[in-house]
Amino acid sequence: MKPETRKNEIIIKAAALFKDKGYSAVTMRDLATALGIKAASLYNHIDSKQAILQDIILSIAEEFTAGMETILQDEGSSINRLNQIIQLHVTIASRNADGMAALNTDWMHLENKLDYYLSLRDTYENNFRNIIIDGIEQGEIKDENVEVILFSMLSTLRSLYLWIPKKEDLNIDQLSDSLSAILISGINT
Amino acid sequence: MKPETRKNEIIIKAAALFKDKGYSAVTMRDLATALGIKAASLYNHIDSKQAILQDIILSIAEEFTAGMETILQDEGSSINRLNQIIQLHVTIASRNADGMAALNTDWMHLENKLDYYLSLRDTYENNFRNIIIDGIEQGEIKDENVEVILFSMLSTLRSLYLWIPKKEDLNIDQLSDSLSAILISGINT
DNA sequence: GTCTATAGGACGATAGAC
DNA sequence: GTCTATCGTCCTATAGAC
């Protein structure tokens, strides 16, 4: 799935640099230096800086799309599906925090593939929203504003990349459970 | 407080452009064009591109610091304080969504003032964390992982800028109340 | 697969006229 | 307060040697 090709090393390292400074502020010279080579040498492995960004963002976006489809095919209550979504985000963010940073902060720098990315994101959010609406209709979820519930959960889940790398003592199952408890049941006694 | 000086127009417009493309991707020529002047003319009003970023980010960061100090001086339960923090974020984000975007996504491009910004952020997070810890000790807040609670609330509150401008039908008091209900009491029935 | 050299353009910022 | 002109630097990407 992730062969140790030179191209893959470049993409992994680029994602790490993008996380720290953002796509626009990272130069091909920065990336080359971080890999111990010259900027011109990068072009033997990748087509352009833009192609690196596309690779990072779209592979993750497609992972989320596939994960959501699995969740929708499963039988299960709405709360159960929300817990599966939480687990999906924790899993992807813990495996590729740097890529998640690029997806969250640099998606607007996608050029040709911007529309494709936006369509994936839109579909994902619609599926997420429909799960919440179903839950309210079934009486599993409180009748609060749907958009506020969706926004609140998505904000937390999309920010996981900022936070997971610092908390290696908390394993991903514990984190997933703890997040479920807090997002679903709240914090007051 | 915000006189309609040319300098202020520049800063307001810069914040709007930074929100769309990020600090690094916005050029002084972009900014000048958006204001209907030439890039060189900007320098009669501002010292540098960097100075614009500092102005945007630090004025908001100091607003949060002052807001937190008021909350800490007030008598009140931990839950009450958390509700005041939610209100603080909604108020600032609704008044200056573009500036919040810069604070959230471009703080790392601060040069001389980076350490100052980080010290304000650190103090703010520590105060937030201590309110949660107090609440757990007093039995007002569930004994879940403190860092997960802090992260979850902060992630949602920090993302408000992305979302408030699109929801003008929801007034800020309604939004504040709805967010409180969801973040404090959860969503399950 | 990496290098040197460089094309061709955009960048932030300054000087000085009006 | 805005302009034109320009400086010196950095940018992505290509050409061609090794």
XYZ file of C-alpha atoms (C1' of nucleotides) in Angstrom:
414
model
C 0.000 0.000 0.000
C 2.825 2.413 0.824
C 5.965 1.107 -0.869
C 9.152 2.848 0.211
C 9.678 4.533 -3.115
C 11.527 7.822 -3.401
C 8.278 9.417 -4.547
C 6.589 8.312 -1.362
C 9.397 9.630 0.805
C 8.987 12.994 -0.892
C 5.243 13.065 -0.288
C 5.586 12.051 3.369
C 8.223 14.708 3.976
C 6.231 17.338 2.100
C 3.194 16.646 4.276
C 5.305 17.200 7.392
C 6.599 20.526 6.082
C 3.125 21.606 4.930
C 1.824 20.907 8.422
C 4.358 23.296 9.968
C 4.227 26.189 7.513
C 1.438 25.579 5.042
C 1.656 24.703 1.354
C 2.392 28.201 0.085
C 5.222 28.899 2.508
C 7.090 25.658 1.781
C 9.433 25.928 -1.187
C 10.752 23.125 -3.324
C 14.191 24.078 -1.994
C 12.948 23.572 1.587
C 11.608 20.157 0.655
C 14.765 19.134 -1.191
C 16.999 20.288 1.665
C 14.921 18.291 4.155
C 15.564 15.230 2.002
C 19.267 15.972 1.527
C 19.081 16.614 -2.210
C 18.759 19.583 -4.589
C 15.440 21.021 -5.689
C 15.904 20.050 -9.332
C 16.272 16.397 -8.330
C 12.734 16.294 -6.972
C 11.380 16.553 -10.492
C 12.667 13.103 -11.358
C 10.058 11.686 -8.997
C 7.158 14.115 -8.961
C 5.560 16.272 -11.642
C 5.071 19.474 -9.677
C 4.526 20.943 -6.233
C 0.801 20.975 -6.987
C 0.834 17.236 -7.768
C 2.260 16.557 -4.297
C -0.592 18.466 -2.661
C -3.180 16.609 -4.739
C -1.704 13.253 -3.790
C -1.720 14.078 -0.057
C -5.218 15.530 0.118
C -7.150 13.338 -2.302
C -5.873 10.035 -0.936
C -7.169 10.997 2.517
C -10.433 12.427 1.204
C -11.089 9.162 -0.624
C -10.320 7.240 2.558
C -13.033 9.187 4.370
C -15.470 8.607 1.533
C -14.867 4.864 1.618
C -15.159 4.791 5.415
C -18.466 6.626 5.347
C -19.862 4.209 2.776
C -19.010 1.260 4.992
C -20.728 2.923 7.946
C -23.855 3.598 5.901
C -24.054 -0.008 4.692
C -23.859 -1.333 8.254
C -27.045 -1.866 10.211
C -27.005 0.210 13.358
C -28.580 3.019 15.334
C -27.679 6.620 14.624
C -25.644 6.870 17.824
C -23.840 3.728 16.778
C -23.056 5.275 13.409
C -21.784 8.474 15.020
C -19.459 6.380 17.151
C -18.180 4.674 14.031
C -17.534 8.087 12.452
C -15.549 9.151 15.516
C -13.506 5.977 15.235
C -12.918 6.604 11.527
C -11.536 10.088 12.196
C -9.328 8.934 15.060
C -7.930 6.097 12.969
C -7.114 8.203 9.913
C -5.750 11.120 11.941
C -3.515 8.879 14.014
C -2.114 7.168 10.938
C -1.525 10.347 8.952
C -1.652 13.494 11.071
C 0.525 15.470 8.672
C -1.697 14.695 5.711
C -4.772 15.666 7.715
C -3.187 19.056 8.334
C -2.821 19.625 4.593
C -6.380 18.491 3.991
C -7.700 20.883 6.624
C -5.637 23.971 5.910
C -4.439 23.768 2.312
C -7.366 22.327 0.344
C -8.033 25.773 -1.167
C -4.690 25.611 -2.966
C -5.821 22.653 -5.024
C -6.069 23.812 -8.608
C -7.563 21.347 -11.128
C -8.742 18.973 -8.420
C -10.476 21.557 -6.238
C -13.966 20.768 -7.544
C -13.444 17.054 -7.074
C -12.284 17.591 -3.486
C -15.234 19.854 -2.725
C -17.680 17.306 -4.094
C -16.225 14.585 -1.854
C -16.397 16.899 1.154
C -19.939 17.930 0.382
C -21.122 14.338 0.057
C -19.407 13.399 3.307
C -21.038 16.263 5.200
C -24.456 15.445 3.761
C -24.162 11.835 4.885
C -23.054 12.969 8.334
C -25.973 15.418 8.546
C -28.504 12.765 7.477
C -27.337 10.427 10.227
C -27.984 13.186 12.771
C -31.410 13.959 11.289
C -32.340 10.267 11.406
C -31.254 10.130 15.032
C -33.463 13.045 15.942
C -36.431 11.537 14.113
C -35.916 8.202 15.858
C -35.708 9.934 19.239
C -32.097 8.860 19.851
C -30.698 12.365 19.566
C -31.915 15.545 21.262
C -33.903 17.922 19.108
C -31.200 20.605 19.001
C -30.201 22.573 15.901
C -28.875 20.013 13.401
C -26.276 22.369 11.961
C -24.836 23.175 15.380
C -24.551 19.476 16.232
C -22.894 18.732 12.887
C -20.554 21.708 13.159
C -19.560 20.901 16.710
C -18.710 17.268 16.004
C -16.952 17.965 12.716
C -14.856 20.769 14.224
C -13.562 18.488 16.931
C -12.931 15.563 14.603
C -11.210 17.704 11.975
C -8.866 19.158 14.578
C -7.655 15.779 15.826
C -4.481 16.010 13.756
C -3.329 18.955 15.856
C -3.506 17.020 18.989
C -3.001 13.296 18.446
C 0.770 13.444 17.849
C 1.286 14.994 21.302
C -0.734 12.377 23.152
C 1.039 9.142 22.409
C 0.306 7.907 25.916
C -3.402 7.760 25.033
C -3.951 4.865 22.649
C -6.402 5.282 19.826
C -9.087 3.043 21.285
C -9.051 4.937 24.567
C -9.160 8.229 22.714
C -11.998 7.081 20.531
C -13.999 5.966 23.580
C -13.280 9.134 25.511
C -14.274 11.336 22.574
C -17.481 9.353 22.078
C -18.432 9.809 25.715
C -17.808 13.552 25.620
C -19.302 14.310 22.208
C -22.371 12.135 22.683
C -23.138 12.417 26.403
C -21.641 15.804 27.245
C -19.573 16.718 30.261
C -21.981 17.774 33.005
C -22.936 15.496 35.874
C -12.042 51.957 18.646
C -11.981 51.310 14.936
C -11.663 54.652 13.166
C -12.115 54.531 9.427
C -8.521 55.294 8.677
C -6.868 54.092 5.504
C -4.616 51.909 7.646
C -7.650 50.214 9.128
C -9.238 49.633 5.746
C -6.033 47.922 4.668
C -5.985 45.674 7.720
C -9.651 44.714 7.354
C -9.208 43.889 3.678
C -6.003 41.976 4.365
C -7.789 39.826 6.955
C -10.466 38.964 4.386
C -7.847 37.936 1.824
C -5.825 35.985 4.409
C -8.970 34.062 5.315
C -9.446 32.896 1.725
C -5.876 32.026 0.756
C -3.686 32.287 3.843
C -1.022 34.858 4.671
C 1.724 33.384 2.483
C -0.397 33.136 -0.647
C -1.668 36.727 -0.510
C 0.678 39.215 -2.159
C 0.917 42.931 -1.516
C -0.174 43.333 -5.128
C -3.333 41.292 -4.406
C -4.094 43.453 -1.407
C -3.493 46.693 -3.276
C -5.662 45.600 -6.210
C -8.490 44.695 -3.823
C -8.298 48.262 -2.485
C -8.043 49.836 -5.928
C -4.515 51.181 -5.484
C -0.948 50.134 -6.365
C 1.221 48.007 -4.086
C 3.724 50.765 -3.417
C 0.967 52.997 -2.036
C 0.281 50.561 0.788
C 3.601 51.463 2.359
C 2.450 54.973 3.150
C 0.064 53.437 5.700
C 1.667 50.240 6.931
C 5.271 49.251 7.621
C 5.256 45.778 6.126
C 3.156 42.741 5.318
C 4.334 41.220 8.569
C 3.097 44.238 10.549
C -0.403 43.707 9.142
C -0.418 40.108 10.333
C 0.768 41.120 13.787
C -1.942 43.729 14.085
C -4.704 41.298 13.097
C -3.622 38.415 15.311
C -2.400 40.191 18.436
C -5.416 42.459 18.808
C -7.684 39.405 18.877
C -5.389 37.406 21.134
C -5.391 40.272 23.619
C -9.179 40.426 23.433
C -9.348 36.765 24.469
C -6.882 37.355 27.275
C -8.933 40.249 28.638
C -12.163 38.245 28.302
C -10.700 35.322 30.217
C -9.546 37.596 33.029
C -13.042 38.995 33.426
C -14.458 35.478 33.596
C -11.947 34.449 36.243
C -12.727 37.464 38.409
C -16.440 36.716 38.341
C -17.925 34.505 41.011
C -19.567 31.477 39.458
C -19.569 27.717 39.082
C -17.265 25.999 36.615
C -20.158 25.249 34.274
C -21.118 28.907 34.467
C -17.581 29.908 33.539
C -17.518 27.486 30.620
C -20.738 29.055 29.366
C -19.116 32.481 29.593
C -16.129 31.200 27.594
C -18.488 29.920 24.897
C -20.149 33.321 24.793
C -16.769 35.050 24.557
C -15.771 32.970 21.533
C -19.100 33.449 19.775
C -18.954 37.212 20.342
C -15.409 37.677 19.071
C -15.855 35.295 16.134
C -19.071 36.966 15.025
C -17.524 40.422 15.168
C -14.305 39.487 13.394
C -14.503 36.163 11.586
C -11.765 37.081 9.116
C -9.328 37.989 11.864
C -10.106 34.728 13.677
C -9.141 32.856 10.530
C -5.718 34.508 10.518
C -5.266 33.813 14.216
C -6.121 30.151 13.709
C -4.243 29.373 10.532
C -1.440 31.931 10.162
C -0.082 32.444 13.679
C 3.029 30.459 12.762
C 4.009 33.155 10.286
C 4.437 35.698 13.045
C 8.104 36.565 13.251
C 9.217 38.784 16.156
C 5.883 38.490 17.914
C 5.567 34.709 17.754
C 6.789 34.147 21.306
C 4.430 36.771 22.655
C 1.468 35.204 20.848
C 2.385 31.726 22.094
C 2.618 32.973 25.676
C -0.874 34.481 25.449
C -2.250 31.266 23.968
C -0.544 29.149 26.588
C -1.917 31.232 29.442
C -5.407 31.117 27.952
C -5.336 27.332 27.608
C -4.044 26.904 31.150
C -6.855 29.029 32.543
C -9.375 27.048 30.488
C -7.900 23.760 31.711
C -7.983 24.867 35.350
C -11.662 25.723 35.103
C -12.334 22.171 33.872
C -10.190 20.638 36.623
C -12.027 22.696 39.252
C -15.349 21.549 37.825
C -14.333 17.903 38.088
C -13.115 18.382 41.672
C -16.364 20.109 42.621
C -18.395 17.300 41.049
C -19.978 19.577 38.422
C -18.152 17.969 35.517
C -17.805 14.272 34.709
C -14.491 12.680 35.533
C -13.438 12.199 31.911
C -9.949 12.895 30.557
C -9.294 16.627 31.100
C -7.242 17.011 27.937
C -9.953 15.454 25.783
C -12.590 17.763 27.256
C -10.364 20.812 26.737
C -9.440 19.784 23.212
C -12.998 19.055 22.220
C -14.355 22.393 23.431
C -11.443 24.442 22.087
C -11.612 22.771 18.676
C -15.251 23.674 18.290
C -14.838 27.227 19.584
C -11.767 27.895 17.451
C -13.600 26.759 14.330
C -16.545 29.119 14.799
C -15.108 31.606 12.301
C -15.575 29.063 9.516
C -19.194 28.753 10.156
C -20.688 31.894 11.684
C -20.646 33.994 8.480
C -22.836 31.405 6.725
C -25.457 31.281 9.476
C -26.729 34.819 9.682
C -30.248 33.542 10.361
C -29.052 32.260 13.747
C -28.401 35.216 16.038
C -25.423 35.111 18.349
C -27.415 34.576 21.550
C -29.256 31.629 20.048
C -25.998 30.193 18.775
C -24.315 30.651 22.119
C -27.185 28.895 23.910
C -27.325 26.062 21.406
C -23.579 25.500 21.608
C -23.705 25.508 25.405
C -26.441 22.893 25.438
C -24.556 20.628 23.046
C -21.047 21.036 24.446
C -22.112 20.768 28.092
C -25.022 18.332 28.008
C -24.240 16.271 24.914
C -26.631 15.164 22.224
C -28.101 11.838 23.301
C -31.537 11.498 24.857
C 19.095 9.675 -9.599
C 21.522 13.651 -8.649
C 23.923 17.477 -10.062
C 24.949 22.676 -12.011
C 23.127 26.282 -14.446
C 19.596 29.030 -15.656
C 15.168 30.581 -17.684
C 11.314 33.530 -16.819
C 8.535 35.531 -13.707
C 6.707 37.110 -9.005
C 7.961 38.656 -4.589
C 8.418 42.558 -0.696
C 9.961 46.862 -0.395
C 12.183 51.580 -1.610
C 13.115 56.109 -4.193
C 11.451 59.975 -5.807
C 8.008 62.620 -8.898
C 3.490 64.765 -8.625
C -1.677 59.714 -0.848
C -0.831 57.664 -5.050
C 1.915 56.939 -8.806
C 5.969 54.829 -12.033
C 10.149 52.622 -12.008
C 13.091 49.580 -10.151
C 16.196 46.803 -6.872
C 17.678 42.490 -5.186
C 15.918 38.203 -4.033
C 13.378 34.114 -4.332
C 10.170 31.110 -6.819
C 8.853 26.721 -9.823
C 10.462 24.258 -13.304
C 13.532 22.712 -17.297
C 17.943 21.411 -19.912
C 21.541 18.687 -20.152
C 26.041 16.687 -18.026
C 27.586 12.827 -15.202
